Amino acid sequence: MVMEDIAKAIEVLKSKGWEYVDGRLSKQYILGSFIEAIEFVNDVAAVAESKKGRRFMSRQDSTNLTIVIEDKSVELILACDDVSMM
């Protein structure tokens, strides 16, 4: 992906509530309960697993997804070496 494309993608994500700091994209979700937070994480994990063979989650791309759960709060953090080079 060309750097201009990455910059445009980051701007789109920012408009949807994502934050970009130091090569990491993150977004926090507040769910109704801890059980809802776990169900949400399961849904995110299923999507991430389905993308594993693609560039989005491949090791050669050094893209990593971190999920932080605190009670009914879920934070998704996407770190990518390509993005951090900007």
Short mmCIF file of N, CA and C in Angstrom, two decimals:
data_model
loop_
_atom_site.label_atom_id
_atom_site.label_comp_id
_atom_site.label_asym_id
_atom_site.label_seq_id
_atom_site.Cartn_x
_atom_site.Cartn_y
_atom_site.Cartn_z
N MET A 1 0.85 -1.18 0.00
CA MET A 1 0.00 0.00 0.00
C MET A 1 0.89 1.24 0.00
N VAL A 2 0.57 2.19 -0.81
CA VAL A 2 1.30 3.44 -0.92
C VAL A 2 0.99 4.30 0.31
N MET A 3 1.98 5.08 0.73
CA MET A 3 1.82 5.90 1.94
C MET A 3 0.62 6.84 1.86
N GLU A 4 0.32 7.37 0.68
CA GLU A 4 -0.86 8.24 0.55
C GLU A 4 -2.14 7.47 0.83
N ASP A 5 -2.17 6.21 0.37
CA ASP A 5 -3.34 5.35 0.64
C ASP A 5 -3.49 5.09 2.13
N ILE A 6 -2.37 4.85 2.80
CA ILE A 6 -2.40 4.62 4.25
C ILE A 6 -2.90 5.86 4.96
N ALA A 7 -2.41 7.03 4.57
CA ALA A 7 -2.84 8.29 5.19
C ALA A 7 -4.35 8.50 5.00
N LYS A 8 -4.85 8.21 3.81
CA LYS A 8 -6.30 8.34 3.56
C LYS A 8 -7.09 7.37 4.42
N ALA A 9 -6.61 6.14 4.52
CA ALA A 9 -7.30 5.13 5.33
C ALA A 9 -7.34 5.55 6.80
N ILE A 10 -6.25 6.11 7.30
CA ILE A 10 -6.21 6.59 8.69
C ILE A 10 -7.22 7.71 8.89
N GLU A 11 -7.32 8.63 7.95
CA GLU A 11 -8.29 9.72 8.08
C GLU A 11 -9.72 9.20 8.10
N VAL A 12 -10.01 8.20 7.27
CA VAL A 12 -11.36 7.60 7.29
C VAL A 12 -11.62 6.96 8.65
N LEU A 13 -10.65 6.22 9.17
CA LEU A 13 -10.82 5.58 10.48
C LEU A 13 -10.99 6.61 11.59
N LYS A 14 -10.23 7.70 11.53
CA LYS A 14 -10.38 8.77 12.53
C LYS A 14 -11.81 9.33 12.51
N SER A 15 -12.38 9.46 11.33
CA SER A 15 -13.75 9.99 11.23
C SER A 15 -14.77 9.01 11.82
N LYS A 16 -14.36 7.77 12.02
CA LYS A 16 -15.24 6.75 12.59
C LYS A 16 -14.91 6.46 14.05
N GLY A 17 -14.14 7.37 14.68
CA GLY A 17 -13.88 7.24 16.12
C GLY A 17 -12.58 6.56 16.50
N TRP A 18 -11.77 6.18 15.53
CA TRP A 18 -10.48 5.57 15.83
C TRP A 18 -9.47 6.67 16.11
N GLU A 19 -8.48 6.38 16.97
CA GLU A 19 -7.39 7.32 17.24
C GLU A 19 -6.12 6.76 16.62
N TYR A 20 -5.24 7.65 16.17
CA TYR A 20 -3.96 7.23 15.62
C TYR A 20 -2.85 7.93 16.39
N VAL A 21 -2.01 7.14 17.07
CA VAL A 21 -0.89 7.68 17.83
C VAL A 21 0.30 6.72 17.68
N ASP A 22 1.43 7.26 17.30
CA ASP A 22 2.68 6.49 17.24
C ASP A 22 2.55 5.16 16.50
N GLY A 23 1.94 5.18 15.32
CA GLY A 23 1.85 3.98 14.51
C GLY A 23 0.83 2.97 14.98
N ARG A 24 -0.07 3.40 15.88
CA ARG A 24 -1.09 2.50 16.41
C ARG A 24 -2.47 3.12 16.25
N LEU A 25 -3.38 2.33 15.73
CA LEU A 25 -4.78 2.73 15.66
C LEU A 25 -5.51 2.08 16.82
N SER A 26 -6.37 2.83 17.50
CA SER A 26 -7.11 2.25 18.62
C SER A 26 -8.52 2.82 18.70
N LYS A 27 -9.39 2.02 19.27
CA LYS A 27 -10.77 2.46 19.49
C LYS A 27 -11.31 1.73 20.71
N GLN A 28 -12.04 2.47 21.54
CA GLN A 28 -12.63 1.88 22.74
C GLN A 28 -14.14 1.76 22.54
N TYR A 29 -14.66 0.62 22.95
CA TYR A 29 -16.09 0.34 22.89
C TYR A 29 -16.57 0.08 24.31
N ILE A 30 -17.71 0.68 24.68
CA ILE A 30 -18.33 0.41 25.97
C ILE A 30 -19.60 -0.38 25.70
N LEU A 31 -19.65 -1.60 26.21
CA LEU A 31 -20.79 -2.46 26.00
C LEU A 31 -21.69 -2.43 27.24
N GLY A 32 -22.82 -3.10 27.18
CA GLY A 32 -23.79 -3.07 28.27
C GLY A 32 -23.41 -3.89 29.49
N SER A 33 -22.56 -4.90 29.28
CA SER A 33 -22.16 -5.77 30.39
C SER A 33 -20.87 -6.49 30.01
N PHE A 34 -20.29 -7.16 30.99
CA PHE A 34 -19.08 -7.93 30.74
C PHE A 34 -19.36 -9.04 29.72
N ILE A 35 -20.50 -9.69 29.84
CA ILE A 35 -20.87 -10.76 28.90
C ILE A 35 -20.95 -10.21 27.48
N GLU A 36 -21.56 -9.04 27.30
CA GLU A 36 -21.63 -8.41 25.97
C GLU A 36 -20.23 -8.08 25.46
N ALA A 37 -19.35 -7.64 26.35
CA ALA A 37 -17.97 -7.33 25.95
C ALA A 37 -17.27 -8.60 25.44
N ILE A 38 -17.46 -9.71 26.13
CA ILE A 38 -16.85 -10.98 25.71
C ILE A 38 -17.43 -11.43 24.37
N GLU A 39 -18.72 -11.29 24.18
CA GLU A 39 -19.35 -11.66 22.90
C GLU A 39 -18.80 -10.80 21.77
N PHE A 40 -18.61 -9.50 22.03
CA PHE A 40 -18.04 -8.59 21.04
C PHE A 40 -16.62 -9.03 20.67
N VAL A 41 -15.82 -9.36 21.69
CA VAL A 41 -14.45 -9.82 21.45
C VAL A 41 -14.45 -11.11 20.62
N ASN A 42 -15.37 -12.01 20.91
CA ASN A 42 -15.48 -13.24 20.12
C ASN A 42 -15.76 -12.92 18.65
N ASP A 43 -16.63 -11.94 18.41
CA ASP A 43 -16.94 -11.54 17.02
C ASP A 43 -15.70 -10.95 16.35
N VAL A 44 -14.97 -10.09 17.07
CA VAL A 44 -13.75 -9.49 16.52
C VAL A 44 -12.72 -10.58 16.23
N ALA A 45 -12.57 -11.53 17.16
CA ALA A 45 -11.61 -12.62 16.97
C ALA A 45 -11.95 -13.45 15.73
N ALA A 46 -13.22 -13.68 15.49
CA ALA A 46 -13.63 -14.46 14.31
C ALA A 46 -13.26 -13.73 13.02
N VAL A 47 -13.46 -12.41 13.00
CA VAL A 47 -13.09 -11.63 11.82
C VAL A 47 -11.57 -11.65 11.64
N ALA A 48 -10.83 -11.42 12.73
CA ALA A 48 -9.37 -11.41 12.65
C ALA A 48 -8.84 -12.76 12.17
N GLU A 49 -9.40 -13.84 12.67
CA GLU A 49 -8.98 -15.18 12.27
C GLU A 49 -9.24 -15.41 10.78
N SER A 50 -10.37 -14.90 10.29
CA SER A 50 -10.70 -15.10 8.87
C SER A 50 -9.76 -14.31 7.95
N LYS A 51 -9.10 -13.28 8.49
CA LYS A 51 -8.20 -12.44 7.69
C LYS A 51 -6.75 -12.91 7.79
N LYS A 52 -6.47 -13.92 8.58
CA LYS A 52 -5.09 -14.32 8.87
C LYS A 52 -4.23 -14.53 7.64
N GLY A 53 -4.75 -15.15 6.61
CA GLY A 53 -3.97 -15.43 5.42
C GLY A 53 -3.73 -14.21 4.55
N ARG A 54 -4.43 -13.14 4.84
CA ARG A 54 -4.32 -11.92 4.03
C ARG A 54 -3.27 -10.99 4.61
N ARG A 55 -2.94 -9.99 3.86
CA ARG A 55 -1.93 -9.01 4.27
C ARG A 55 -2.28 -8.33 5.59
N PHE A 56 -3.57 -8.14 5.87
CA PHE A 56 -4.04 -7.43 7.07
C PHE A 56 -3.44 -8.01 8.35
N MET A 57 -3.38 -9.33 8.44
CA MET A 57 -2.92 -9.96 9.68
C MET A 57 -1.69 -10.84 9.46
N SER A 58 -0.97 -10.67 8.39
CA SER A 58 0.15 -11.56 8.12
C SER A 58 1.39 -11.15 8.91
N ARG A 59 2.20 -12.12 9.26
CA ARG A 59 3.42 -11.85 10.01
C ARG A 59 4.41 -11.02 9.21
N GLN A 60 4.48 -11.24 7.90
CA GLN A 60 5.43 -10.48 7.10
C GLN A 60 5.11 -9.00 7.11
N ASP A 61 3.87 -8.65 7.37
CA ASP A 61 3.44 -7.25 7.41
C ASP A 61 3.63 -6.67 8.80
N SER A 62 3.91 -7.50 9.80
CA SER A 62 4.06 -7.09 11.19
C SER A 62 2.85 -6.30 11.70
N THR A 63 1.68 -6.72 11.31
CA THR A 63 0.45 -6.11 11.80
C THR A 63 -0.04 -6.94 12.98
N ASN A 64 -0.32 -6.27 14.08
CA ASN A 64 -0.74 -6.97 15.29
C ASN A 64 -2.01 -6.36 15.85
N LEU A 65 -2.92 -7.23 16.25
CA LEU A 65 -4.16 -6.79 16.89
C LEU A 65 -4.07 -7.13 18.36
N THR A 66 -4.30 -6.14 19.21
CA THR A 66 -4.35 -6.33 20.66
C THR A 66 -5.76 -5.99 21.11
N ILE A 67 -6.30 -6.82 21.99
CA ILE A 67 -7.63 -6.59 22.54
C ILE A 67 -7.49 -6.49 24.06
N VAL A 68 -7.97 -5.38 24.61
CA VAL A 68 -7.92 -5.16 26.06
C VAL A 68 -9.35 -5.11 26.58
N ILE A 69 -9.66 -5.98 27.55
CA ILE A 69 -11.00 -6.02 28.14
C ILE A 69 -10.91 -5.59 29.60
N GLU A 70 -11.71 -4.62 29.97
CA GLU A 70 -11.83 -4.18 31.36
C GLU A 70 -13.30 -4.02 31.65
N ASP A 71 -13.86 -4.97 32.40
CA ASP A 71 -15.28 -5.00 32.72
C ASP A 71 -16.09 -4.97 31.42
N LYS A 72 -16.84 -3.91 31.17
CA LYS A 72 -17.64 -3.86 29.94
C LYS A 72 -17.02 -2.98 28.86
N SER A 73 -15.75 -2.62 29.06
CA SER A 73 -15.00 -1.81 28.11
C SER A 73 -14.05 -2.71 27.30
N VAL A 74 -14.04 -2.50 25.99
CA VAL A 74 -13.13 -3.24 25.10
C VAL A 74 -12.37 -2.21 24.27
N GLU A 75 -11.04 -2.34 24.27
CA GLU A 75 -10.22 -1.48 23.42
C GLU A 75 -9.53 -2.35 22.38
N LEU A 76 -9.66 -1.96 21.13
CA LEU A 76 -8.98 -2.63 20.03
C LEU A 76 -7.79 -1.76 19.62
N ILE A 77 -6.62 -2.39 19.52
CA ILE A 77 -5.40 -1.67 19.16
C ILE A 77 -4.77 -2.40 17.98
N LEU A 78 -4.58 -1.69 16.90
CA LEU A 78 -3.99 -2.25 15.69
C LEU A 78 -2.66 -1.54 15.45
N ALA A 79 -1.57 -2.28 15.57
CA ALA A 79 -0.25 -1.72 15.35
C ALA A 79 0.32 -2.32 14.08
N CYS A 80 0.92 -1.47 13.25
CA CYS A 80 1.43 -1.94 11.97
C CYS A 80 2.74 -1.22 11.67
N ASP A 81 3.79 -1.97 11.36
CA ASP A 81 5.08 -1.36 11.04
C ASP A 81 4.96 -0.43 9.84
N ASP A 82 4.16 -0.81 8.84
CA ASP A 82 3.98 0.05 7.66
C ASP A 82 3.42 1.41 8.05
N VAL A 83 2.44 1.41 8.97
CA VAL A 83 1.81 2.66 9.40
C VAL A 83 2.77 3.48 10.24
N SER A 84 3.56 2.83 11.10
CA SER A 84 4.44 3.57 11.99
C SER A 84 5.59 4.26 11.24
N MET A 85 5.83 3.89 9.99
CA MET A 85 6.88 4.53 9.20
C MET A 85 6.46 5.88 8.66
N MET A 86 5.20 6.25 8.82
CA MET A 86 4.71 7.52 8.25
C MET A 86 5.32 8.71 8.96
#
